[in-house]
Structure formats: C-alpha cells, structure tokens
Tab-separated table of N, CA and C in Angstrom:
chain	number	residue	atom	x	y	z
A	1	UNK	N	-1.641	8.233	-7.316
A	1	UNK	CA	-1.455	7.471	-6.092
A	1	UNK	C	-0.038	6.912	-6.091
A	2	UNK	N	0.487	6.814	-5.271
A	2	UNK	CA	1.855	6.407	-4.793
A	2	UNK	C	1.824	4.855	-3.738
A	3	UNK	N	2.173	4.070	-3.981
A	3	UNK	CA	2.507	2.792	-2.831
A	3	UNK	C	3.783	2.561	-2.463
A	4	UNK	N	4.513	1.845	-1.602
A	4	UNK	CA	5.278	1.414	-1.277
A	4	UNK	C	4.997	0.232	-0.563
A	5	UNK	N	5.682	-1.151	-1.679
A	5	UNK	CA	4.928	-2.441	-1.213
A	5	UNK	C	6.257	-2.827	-0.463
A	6	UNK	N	5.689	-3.980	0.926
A	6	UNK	CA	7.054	-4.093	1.153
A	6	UNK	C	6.555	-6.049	1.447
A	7	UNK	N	7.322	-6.729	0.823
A	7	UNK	CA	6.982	-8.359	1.185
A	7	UNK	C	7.339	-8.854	2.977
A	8	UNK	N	6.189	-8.860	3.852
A	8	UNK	CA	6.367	-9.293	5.013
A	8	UNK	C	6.253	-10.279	5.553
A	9	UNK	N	7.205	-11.096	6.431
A	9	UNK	CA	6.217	-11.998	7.156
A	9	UNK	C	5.628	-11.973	8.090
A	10	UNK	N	5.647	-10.653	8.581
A	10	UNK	CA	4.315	-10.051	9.489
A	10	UNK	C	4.508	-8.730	9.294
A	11	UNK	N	3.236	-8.036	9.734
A	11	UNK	CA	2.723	-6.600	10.170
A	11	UNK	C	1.923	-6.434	11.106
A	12	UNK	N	1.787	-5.054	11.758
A	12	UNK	CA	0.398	-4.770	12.185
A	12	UNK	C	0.718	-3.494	12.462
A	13	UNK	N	-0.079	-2.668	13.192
A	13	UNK	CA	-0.593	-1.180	13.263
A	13	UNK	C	-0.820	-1.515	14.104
A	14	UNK	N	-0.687	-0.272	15.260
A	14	UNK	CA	-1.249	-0.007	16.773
A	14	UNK	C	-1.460	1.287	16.582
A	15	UNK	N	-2.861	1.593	17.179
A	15	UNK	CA	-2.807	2.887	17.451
A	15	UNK	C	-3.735	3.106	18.704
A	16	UNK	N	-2.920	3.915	19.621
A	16	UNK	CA	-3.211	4.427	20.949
A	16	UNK	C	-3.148	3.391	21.823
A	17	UNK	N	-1.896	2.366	21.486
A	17	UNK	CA	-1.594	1.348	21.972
A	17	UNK	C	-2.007	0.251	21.886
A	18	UNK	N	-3.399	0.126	21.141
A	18	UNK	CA	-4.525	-1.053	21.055
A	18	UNK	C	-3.860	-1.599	19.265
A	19	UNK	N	-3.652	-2.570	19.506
A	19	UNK	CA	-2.983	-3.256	17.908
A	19	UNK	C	-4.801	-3.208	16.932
A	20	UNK	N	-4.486	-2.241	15.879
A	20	UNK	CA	-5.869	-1.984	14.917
A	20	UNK	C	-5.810	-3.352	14.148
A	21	UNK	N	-5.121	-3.333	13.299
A	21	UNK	CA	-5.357	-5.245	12.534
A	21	UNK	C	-3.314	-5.545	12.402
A	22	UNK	N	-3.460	-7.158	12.264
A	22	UNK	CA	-2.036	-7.715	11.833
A	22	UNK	C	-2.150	-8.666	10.600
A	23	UNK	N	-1.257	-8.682	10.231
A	23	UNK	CA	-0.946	-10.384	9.301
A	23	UNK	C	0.085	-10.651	9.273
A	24	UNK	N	-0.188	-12.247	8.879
A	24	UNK	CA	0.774	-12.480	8.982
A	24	UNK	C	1.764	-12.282	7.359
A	25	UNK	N	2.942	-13.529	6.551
A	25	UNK	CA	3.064	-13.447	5.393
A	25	UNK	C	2.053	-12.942	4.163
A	26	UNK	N	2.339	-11.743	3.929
A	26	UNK	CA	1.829	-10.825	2.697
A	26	UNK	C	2.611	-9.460	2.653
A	27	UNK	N	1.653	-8.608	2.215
A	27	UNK	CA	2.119	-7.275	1.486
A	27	UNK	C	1.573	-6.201	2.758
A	28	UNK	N	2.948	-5.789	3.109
A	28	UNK	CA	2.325	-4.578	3.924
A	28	UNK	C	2.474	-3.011	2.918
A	29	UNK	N	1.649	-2.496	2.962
A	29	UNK	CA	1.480	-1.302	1.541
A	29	UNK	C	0.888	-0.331	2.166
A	30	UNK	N	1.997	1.217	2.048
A	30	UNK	CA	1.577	2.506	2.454
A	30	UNK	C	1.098	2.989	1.288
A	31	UNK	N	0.233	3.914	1.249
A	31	UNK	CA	-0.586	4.467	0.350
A	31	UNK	C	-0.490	5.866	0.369
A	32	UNK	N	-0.013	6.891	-0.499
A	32	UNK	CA	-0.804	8.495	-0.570
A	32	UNK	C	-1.324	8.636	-1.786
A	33	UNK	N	-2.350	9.658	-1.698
A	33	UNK	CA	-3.275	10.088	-2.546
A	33	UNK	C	-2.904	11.699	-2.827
A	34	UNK	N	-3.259	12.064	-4.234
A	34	UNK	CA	-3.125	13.177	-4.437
A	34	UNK	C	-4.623	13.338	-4.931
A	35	UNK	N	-4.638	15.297	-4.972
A	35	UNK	CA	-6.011	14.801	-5.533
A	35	UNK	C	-6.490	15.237	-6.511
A	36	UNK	N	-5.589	14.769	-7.869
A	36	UNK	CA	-5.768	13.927	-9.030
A	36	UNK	C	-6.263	12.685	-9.187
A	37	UNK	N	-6.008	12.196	-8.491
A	37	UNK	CA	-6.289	10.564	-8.292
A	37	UNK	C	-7.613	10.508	-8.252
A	38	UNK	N	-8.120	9.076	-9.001
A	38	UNK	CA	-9.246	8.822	-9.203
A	38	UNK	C	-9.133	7.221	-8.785
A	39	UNK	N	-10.388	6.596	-9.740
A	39	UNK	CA	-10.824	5.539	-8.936
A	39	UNK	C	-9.781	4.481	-9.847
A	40	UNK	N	-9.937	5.431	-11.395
A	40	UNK	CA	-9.001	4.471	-12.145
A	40	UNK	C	-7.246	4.584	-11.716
A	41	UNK	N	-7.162	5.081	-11.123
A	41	UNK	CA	-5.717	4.820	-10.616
A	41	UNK	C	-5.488	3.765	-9.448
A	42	UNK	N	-6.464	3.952	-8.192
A	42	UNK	CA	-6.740	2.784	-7.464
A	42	UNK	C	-7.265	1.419	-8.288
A	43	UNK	N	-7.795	1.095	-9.021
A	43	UNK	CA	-7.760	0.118	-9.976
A	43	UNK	C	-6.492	-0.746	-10.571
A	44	UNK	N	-6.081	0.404	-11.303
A	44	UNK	CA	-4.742	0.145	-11.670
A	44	UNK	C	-3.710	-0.422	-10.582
A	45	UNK	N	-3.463	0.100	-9.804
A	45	UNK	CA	-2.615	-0.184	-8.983
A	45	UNK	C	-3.338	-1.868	-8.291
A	46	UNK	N	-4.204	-1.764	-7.912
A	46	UNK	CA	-4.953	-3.159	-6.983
A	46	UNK	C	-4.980	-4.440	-8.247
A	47	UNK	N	-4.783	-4.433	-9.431
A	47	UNK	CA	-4.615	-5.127	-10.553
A	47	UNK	C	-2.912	-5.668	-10.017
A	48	UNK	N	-1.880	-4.080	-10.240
A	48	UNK	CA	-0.816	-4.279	-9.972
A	48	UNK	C	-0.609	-5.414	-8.850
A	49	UNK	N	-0.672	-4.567	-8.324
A	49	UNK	CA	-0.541	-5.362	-6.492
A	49	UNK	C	-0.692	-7.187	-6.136
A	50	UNK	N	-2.046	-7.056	-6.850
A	50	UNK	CA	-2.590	-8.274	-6.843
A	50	UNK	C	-1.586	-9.486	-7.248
A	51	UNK	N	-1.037	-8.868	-8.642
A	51	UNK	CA	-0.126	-9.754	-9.732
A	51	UNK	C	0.965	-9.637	-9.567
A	52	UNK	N	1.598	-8.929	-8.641
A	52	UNK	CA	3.010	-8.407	-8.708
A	52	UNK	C	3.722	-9.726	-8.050
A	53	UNK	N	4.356	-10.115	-9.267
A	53	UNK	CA	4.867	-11.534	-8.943
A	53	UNK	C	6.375	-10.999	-8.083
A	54	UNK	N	6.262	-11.546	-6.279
A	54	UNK	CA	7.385	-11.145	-5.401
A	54	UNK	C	7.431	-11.920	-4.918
A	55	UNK	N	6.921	-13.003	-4.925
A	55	UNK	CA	6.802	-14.196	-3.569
A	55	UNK	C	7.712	-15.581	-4.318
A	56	UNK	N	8.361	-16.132	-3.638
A	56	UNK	CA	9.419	-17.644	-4.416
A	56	UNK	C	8.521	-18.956	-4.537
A	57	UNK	N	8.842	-19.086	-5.882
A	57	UNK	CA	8.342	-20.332	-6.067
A	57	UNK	C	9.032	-21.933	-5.624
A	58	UNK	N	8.342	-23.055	-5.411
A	58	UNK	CA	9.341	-24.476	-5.154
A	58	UNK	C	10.844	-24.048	-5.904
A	59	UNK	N	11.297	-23.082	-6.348
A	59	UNK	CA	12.779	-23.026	-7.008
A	59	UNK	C	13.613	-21.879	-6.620
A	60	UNK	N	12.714	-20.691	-5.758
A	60	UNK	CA	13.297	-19.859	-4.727
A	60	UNK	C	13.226	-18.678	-5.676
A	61	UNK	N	12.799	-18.999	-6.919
A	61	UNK	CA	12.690	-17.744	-7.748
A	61	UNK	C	11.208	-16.826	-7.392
A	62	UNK	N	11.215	-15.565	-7.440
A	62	UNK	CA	9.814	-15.035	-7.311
A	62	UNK	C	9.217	-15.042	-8.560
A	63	UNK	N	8.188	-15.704	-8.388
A	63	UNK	CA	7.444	-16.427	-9.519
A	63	UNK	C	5.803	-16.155	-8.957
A	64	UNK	N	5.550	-16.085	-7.502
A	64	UNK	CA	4.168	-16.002	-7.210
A	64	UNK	C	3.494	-14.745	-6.563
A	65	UNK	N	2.358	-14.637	-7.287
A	65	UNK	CA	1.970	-13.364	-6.434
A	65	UNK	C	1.103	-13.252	-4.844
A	66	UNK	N	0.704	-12.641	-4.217
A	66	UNK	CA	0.114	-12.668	-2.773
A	66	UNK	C	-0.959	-13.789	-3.114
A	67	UNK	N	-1.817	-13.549	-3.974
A	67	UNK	CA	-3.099	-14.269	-3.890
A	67	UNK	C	-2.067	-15.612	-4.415
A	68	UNK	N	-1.247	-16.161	-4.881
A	68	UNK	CA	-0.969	-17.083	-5.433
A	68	UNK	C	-0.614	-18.317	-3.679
A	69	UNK	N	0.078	-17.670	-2.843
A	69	UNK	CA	0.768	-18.165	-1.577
A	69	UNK	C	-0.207	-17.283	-0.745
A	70	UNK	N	-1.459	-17.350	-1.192
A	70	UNK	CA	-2.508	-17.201	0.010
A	70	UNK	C	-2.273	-16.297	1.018
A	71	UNK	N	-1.273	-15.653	1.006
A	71	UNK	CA	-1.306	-14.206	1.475
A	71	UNK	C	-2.328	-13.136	2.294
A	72	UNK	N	-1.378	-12.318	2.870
A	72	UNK	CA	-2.623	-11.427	3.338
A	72	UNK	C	-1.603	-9.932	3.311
A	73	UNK	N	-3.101	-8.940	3.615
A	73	UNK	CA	-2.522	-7.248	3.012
A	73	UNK	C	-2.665	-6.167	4.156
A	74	UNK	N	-2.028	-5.478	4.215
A	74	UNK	CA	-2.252	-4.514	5.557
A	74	UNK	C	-1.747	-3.197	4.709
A	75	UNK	N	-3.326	-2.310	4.969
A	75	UNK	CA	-2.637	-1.019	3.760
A	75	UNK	C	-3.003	-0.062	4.637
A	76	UNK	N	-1.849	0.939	4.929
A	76	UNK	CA	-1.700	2.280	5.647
A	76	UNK	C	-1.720	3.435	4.809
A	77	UNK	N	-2.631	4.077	5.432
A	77	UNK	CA	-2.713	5.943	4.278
A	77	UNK	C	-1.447	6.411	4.734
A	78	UNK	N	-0.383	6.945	3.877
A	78	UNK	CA	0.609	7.471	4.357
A	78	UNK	C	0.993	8.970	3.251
A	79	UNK	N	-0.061	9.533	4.145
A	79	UNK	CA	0.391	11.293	3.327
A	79	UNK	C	1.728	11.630	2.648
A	80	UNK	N	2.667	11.382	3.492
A	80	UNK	CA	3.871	11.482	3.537
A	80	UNK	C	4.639	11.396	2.149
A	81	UNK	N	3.942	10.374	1.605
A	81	UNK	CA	4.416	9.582	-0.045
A	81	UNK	C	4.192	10.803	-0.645
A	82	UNK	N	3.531	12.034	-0.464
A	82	UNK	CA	3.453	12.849	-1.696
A	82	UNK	C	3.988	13.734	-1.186
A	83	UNK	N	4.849	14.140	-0.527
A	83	UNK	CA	5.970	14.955	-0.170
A	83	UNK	C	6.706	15.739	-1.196
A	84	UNK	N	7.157	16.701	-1.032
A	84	UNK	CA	8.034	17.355	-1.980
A	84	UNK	C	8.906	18.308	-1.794
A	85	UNK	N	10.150	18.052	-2.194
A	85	UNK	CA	11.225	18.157	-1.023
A	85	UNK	C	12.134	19.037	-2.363
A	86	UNK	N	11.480	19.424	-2.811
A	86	UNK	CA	12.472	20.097	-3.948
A	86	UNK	C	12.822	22.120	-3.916
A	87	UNK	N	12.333	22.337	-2.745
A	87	UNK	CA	13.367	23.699	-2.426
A	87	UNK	C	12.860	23.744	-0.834
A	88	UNK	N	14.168	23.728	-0.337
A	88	UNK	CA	14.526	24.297	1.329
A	88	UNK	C	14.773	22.504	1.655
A	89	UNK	N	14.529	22.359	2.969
A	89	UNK	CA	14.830	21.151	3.535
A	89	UNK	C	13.374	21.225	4.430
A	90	UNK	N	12.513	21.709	4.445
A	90	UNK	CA	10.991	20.861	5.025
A	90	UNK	C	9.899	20.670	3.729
A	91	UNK	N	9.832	19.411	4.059
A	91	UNK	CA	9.350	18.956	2.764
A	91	UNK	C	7.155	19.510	2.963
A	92	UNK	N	7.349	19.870	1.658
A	92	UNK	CA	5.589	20.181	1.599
A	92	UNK	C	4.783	19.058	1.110
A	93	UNK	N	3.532	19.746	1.929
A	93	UNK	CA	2.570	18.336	1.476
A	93	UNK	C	1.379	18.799	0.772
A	94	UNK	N	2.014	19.757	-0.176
A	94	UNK	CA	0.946	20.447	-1.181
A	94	UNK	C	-0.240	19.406	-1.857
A	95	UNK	N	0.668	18.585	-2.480
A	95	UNK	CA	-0.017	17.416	-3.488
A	95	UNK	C	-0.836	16.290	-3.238
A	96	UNK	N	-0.362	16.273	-1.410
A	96	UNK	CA	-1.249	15.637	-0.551
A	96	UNK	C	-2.946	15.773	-0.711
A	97	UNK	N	-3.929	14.736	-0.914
A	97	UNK	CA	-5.141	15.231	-1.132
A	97	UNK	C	-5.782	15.233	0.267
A	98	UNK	N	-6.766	16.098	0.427
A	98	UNK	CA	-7.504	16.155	1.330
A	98	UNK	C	-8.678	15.050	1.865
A	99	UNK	N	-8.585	15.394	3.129
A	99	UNK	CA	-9.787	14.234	3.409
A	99	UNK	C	-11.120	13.885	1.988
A	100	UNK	N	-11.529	14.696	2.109
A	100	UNK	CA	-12.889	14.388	1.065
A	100	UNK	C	-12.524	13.993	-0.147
A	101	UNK	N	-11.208	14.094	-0.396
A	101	UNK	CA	-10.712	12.980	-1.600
A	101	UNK	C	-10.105	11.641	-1.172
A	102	UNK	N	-9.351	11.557	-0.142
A	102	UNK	CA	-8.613	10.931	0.298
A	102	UNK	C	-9.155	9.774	0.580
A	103	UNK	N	-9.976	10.102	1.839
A	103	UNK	CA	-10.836	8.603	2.811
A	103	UNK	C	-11.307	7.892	1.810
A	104	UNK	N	-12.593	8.693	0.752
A	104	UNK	CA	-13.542	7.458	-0.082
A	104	UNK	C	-12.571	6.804	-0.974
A	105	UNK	N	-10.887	7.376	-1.678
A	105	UNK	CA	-10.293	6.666	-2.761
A	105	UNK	C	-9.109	5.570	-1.660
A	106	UNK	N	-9.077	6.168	-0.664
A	106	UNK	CA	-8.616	4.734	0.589
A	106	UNK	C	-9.291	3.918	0.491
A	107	UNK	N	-10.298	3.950	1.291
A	107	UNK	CA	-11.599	3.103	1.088
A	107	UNK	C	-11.792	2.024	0.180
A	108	UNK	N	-12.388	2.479	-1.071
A	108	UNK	CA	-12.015	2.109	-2.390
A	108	UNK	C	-11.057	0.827	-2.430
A	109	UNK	N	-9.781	1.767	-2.499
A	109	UNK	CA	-8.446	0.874	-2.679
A	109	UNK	C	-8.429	-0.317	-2.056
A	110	UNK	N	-9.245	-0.165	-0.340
A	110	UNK	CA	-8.654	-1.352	0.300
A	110	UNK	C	-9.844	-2.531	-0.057
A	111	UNK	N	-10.871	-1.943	-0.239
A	111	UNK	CA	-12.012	-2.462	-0.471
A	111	UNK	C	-11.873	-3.519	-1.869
A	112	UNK	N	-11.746	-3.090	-3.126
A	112	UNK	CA	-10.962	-3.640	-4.564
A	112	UNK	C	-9.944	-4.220	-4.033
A	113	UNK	N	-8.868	-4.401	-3.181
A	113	UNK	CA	-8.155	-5.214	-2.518
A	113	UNK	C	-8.528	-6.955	-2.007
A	114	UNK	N	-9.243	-6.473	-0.917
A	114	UNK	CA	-10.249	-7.163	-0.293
A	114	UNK	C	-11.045	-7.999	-1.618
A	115	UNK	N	-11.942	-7.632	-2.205
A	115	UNK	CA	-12.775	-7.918	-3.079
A	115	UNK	C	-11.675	-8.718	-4.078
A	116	UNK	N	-10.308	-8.743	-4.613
A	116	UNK	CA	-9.347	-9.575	-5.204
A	116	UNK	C	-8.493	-10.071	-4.195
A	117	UNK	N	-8.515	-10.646	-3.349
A	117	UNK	CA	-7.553	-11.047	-2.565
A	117	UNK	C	-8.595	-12.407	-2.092
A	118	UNK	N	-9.907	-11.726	-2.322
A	118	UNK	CA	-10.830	-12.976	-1.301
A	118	UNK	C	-10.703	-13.076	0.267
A	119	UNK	N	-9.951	-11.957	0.890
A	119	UNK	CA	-10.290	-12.018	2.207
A	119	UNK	C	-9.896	-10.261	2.578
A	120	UNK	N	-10.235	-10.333	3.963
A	120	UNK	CA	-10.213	-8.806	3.974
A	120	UNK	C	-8.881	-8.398	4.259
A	121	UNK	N	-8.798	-7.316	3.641
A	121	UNK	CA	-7.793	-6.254	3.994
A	121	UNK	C	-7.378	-5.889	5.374
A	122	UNK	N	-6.314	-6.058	5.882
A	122	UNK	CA	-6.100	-4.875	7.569
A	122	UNK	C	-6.215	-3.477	6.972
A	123	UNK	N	-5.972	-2.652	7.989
A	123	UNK	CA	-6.037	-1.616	8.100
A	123	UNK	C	-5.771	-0.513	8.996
A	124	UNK	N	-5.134	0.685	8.409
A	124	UNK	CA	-5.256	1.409	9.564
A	124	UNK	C	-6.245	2.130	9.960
A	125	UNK	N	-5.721	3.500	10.222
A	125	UNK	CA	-6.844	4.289	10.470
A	125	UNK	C	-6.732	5.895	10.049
A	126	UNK	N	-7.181	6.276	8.965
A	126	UNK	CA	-7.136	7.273	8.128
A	126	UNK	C	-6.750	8.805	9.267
A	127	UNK	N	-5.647	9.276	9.148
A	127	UNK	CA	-4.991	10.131	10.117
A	127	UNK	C	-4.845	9.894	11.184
A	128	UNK	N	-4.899	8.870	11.747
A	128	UNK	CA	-4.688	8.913	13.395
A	128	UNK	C	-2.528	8.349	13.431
A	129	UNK	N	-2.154	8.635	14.328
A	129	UNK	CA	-1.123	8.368	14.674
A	129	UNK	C	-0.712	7.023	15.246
A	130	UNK	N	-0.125	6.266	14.203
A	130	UNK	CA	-0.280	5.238	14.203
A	130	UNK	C	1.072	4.775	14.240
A	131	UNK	N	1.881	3.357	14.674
A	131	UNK	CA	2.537	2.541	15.094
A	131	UNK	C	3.114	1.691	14.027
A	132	UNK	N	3.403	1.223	13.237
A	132	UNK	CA	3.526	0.155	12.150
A	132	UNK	C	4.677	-0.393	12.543
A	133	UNK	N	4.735	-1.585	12.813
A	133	UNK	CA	6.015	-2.624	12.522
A	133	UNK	C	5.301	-3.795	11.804
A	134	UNK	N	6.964	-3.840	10.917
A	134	UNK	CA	7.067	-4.811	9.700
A	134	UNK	C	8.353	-5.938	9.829
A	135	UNK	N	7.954	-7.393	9.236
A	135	UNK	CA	9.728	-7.630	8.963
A	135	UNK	C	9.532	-7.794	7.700
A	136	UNK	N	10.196	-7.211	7.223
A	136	UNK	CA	10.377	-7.027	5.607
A	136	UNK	C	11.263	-8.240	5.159
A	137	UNK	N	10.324	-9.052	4.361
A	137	UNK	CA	11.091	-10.329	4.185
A	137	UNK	C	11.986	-10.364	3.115
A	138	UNK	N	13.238	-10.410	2.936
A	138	UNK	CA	13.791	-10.651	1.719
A	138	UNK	C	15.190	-9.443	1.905
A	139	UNK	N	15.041	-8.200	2.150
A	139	UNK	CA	14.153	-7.320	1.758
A	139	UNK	C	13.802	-7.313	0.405
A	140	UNK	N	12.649	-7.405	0.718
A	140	UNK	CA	11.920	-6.903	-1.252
A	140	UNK	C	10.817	-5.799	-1.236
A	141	UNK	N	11.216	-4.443	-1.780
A	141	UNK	CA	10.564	-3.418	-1.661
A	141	UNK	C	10.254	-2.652	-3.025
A	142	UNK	N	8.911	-2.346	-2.788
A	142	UNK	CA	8.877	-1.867	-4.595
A	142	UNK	C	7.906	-0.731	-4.444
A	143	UNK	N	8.209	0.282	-5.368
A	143	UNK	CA	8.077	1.245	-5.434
A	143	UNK	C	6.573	1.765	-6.337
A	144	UNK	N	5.524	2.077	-6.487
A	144	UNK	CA	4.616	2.186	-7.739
A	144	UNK	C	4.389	3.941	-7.849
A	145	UNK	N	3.760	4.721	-8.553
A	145	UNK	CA	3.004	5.514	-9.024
A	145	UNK	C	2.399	5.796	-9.901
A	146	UNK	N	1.350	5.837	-9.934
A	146	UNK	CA	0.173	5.793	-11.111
A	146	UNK	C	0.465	6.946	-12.029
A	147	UNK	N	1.026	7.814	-11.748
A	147	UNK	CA	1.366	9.279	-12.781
A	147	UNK	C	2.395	8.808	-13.535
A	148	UNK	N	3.324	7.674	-13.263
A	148	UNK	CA	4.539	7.691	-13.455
A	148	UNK	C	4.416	5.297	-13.752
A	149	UNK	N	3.745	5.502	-14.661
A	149	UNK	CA	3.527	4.040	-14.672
A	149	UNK	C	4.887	2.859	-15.369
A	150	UNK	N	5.897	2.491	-14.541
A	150	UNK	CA	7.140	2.436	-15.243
A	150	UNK	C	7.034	0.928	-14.676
C-alpha cells in the first residue's frame, strides 16, 4: 500500500457535484493498493498514520499527532499511487489491485482508521470521479509504503 499524507486545514471530495464528506484540520490521505497487500499492511500503516507526529505543539514544533489535536481524516482510493512510469512516457497501472482486492482492503483501512481516531473517517468513493480540494497546511507532506518501510 502506498499513502500520501498531506496536513490540512480543510478537505473534502465532491463527486457529481454533490460534496461526498469534508473536514476540517487533519490528514487528508490518498491511498493505492496493490494486490500484494494485505490486511497487515493496512494495519501497519493506520498505526503509522495515527502516530505520525506532524501537528505543532504550544512551541510550534511538530510534536503532536492527529488524534493528539483532535483531528479529523478524509481518505481517497487513488490508483494512480501505483503507477509505473519506468519505460515510454504513459505510465501503467499493472500493480494497481483490482476491485475484489481493493474495495474490502479500502474499507478495512478506513474502518481501523475510524476505529483509532474515535470518530469516523470521510470518504470517497471507490472509482468514481471525484473532485478533491485541500489546503495543505504547512506544506507538510509525507510519503509512506508498506513494501518499502523507511
């Protein structure tokens, strides 16, 4: 699994013009799945996520994590993350997993989210063509992959 966390003080998703969920200050986080990926990689990562100290403490240092400044999460499936762009210039989406892997380890993810965060997750909507605006606060953007645990 691949994320890209980005620290916001807002998000939301529209799709087909109707806004699907927003939040405000938290983690807006695109997601792809390969399908290698299991449940223990969504684990791993929602541990990550949870703790990933990005948020400033009374001293302006990032010292706190989402759940720490009460936060909230908006997580988008974004195929795209498993791209692979390493001969020609259109990138393939070989590694991309398919629905019947994909949806239940989304799912999952946002769900173990939800379930550590203590409130629910936004969300998008698993392939539909969707809208996202963010303001990326700081900017502070961070990168994860579970194959590649650095």
């Amino acid at each position: 699994m691949r994320v890209v966390i980005q620290r916001v003080s807002h998000a939301s998703v529209t799709i087909g013009g109707v806004c699907k969920s927003a939040i405000r200050e938290g983690l807006m986080i695109l997601v792809g799945i390969e399908e290698a990926d299991t449940r223990e990689d969504a684990d791993w990562l929602c541990k990550k996520v949870l703790n990933l100290r990005i948020f400033d403490d009374e001293n302006g240092v990032m010292n706190r994590s989402v759940t720490d400044v009460n936060g909230e999460i908006l997580v988008i499936s974004q195929f795209t993350l498993m791209a692979s762009t390493k001969k020609g210039n259109r990138p393939s989406y070989i590694r991309a997993a398919g629905h019947q892997t994909a949806v239940p380890l989304y799912e999952y993810f946002c769900n173990e989210l939800s379930i550590g965060l203590g409130k629910e997750v936004g969300t998008g909507e698993f392939g539909a063509d969707m809208k996202v605006e963010l303001l990326n606060n700081g900017p502070v953007t961070i990168c994860m992959d579970t194959k590649n645990k650095e």
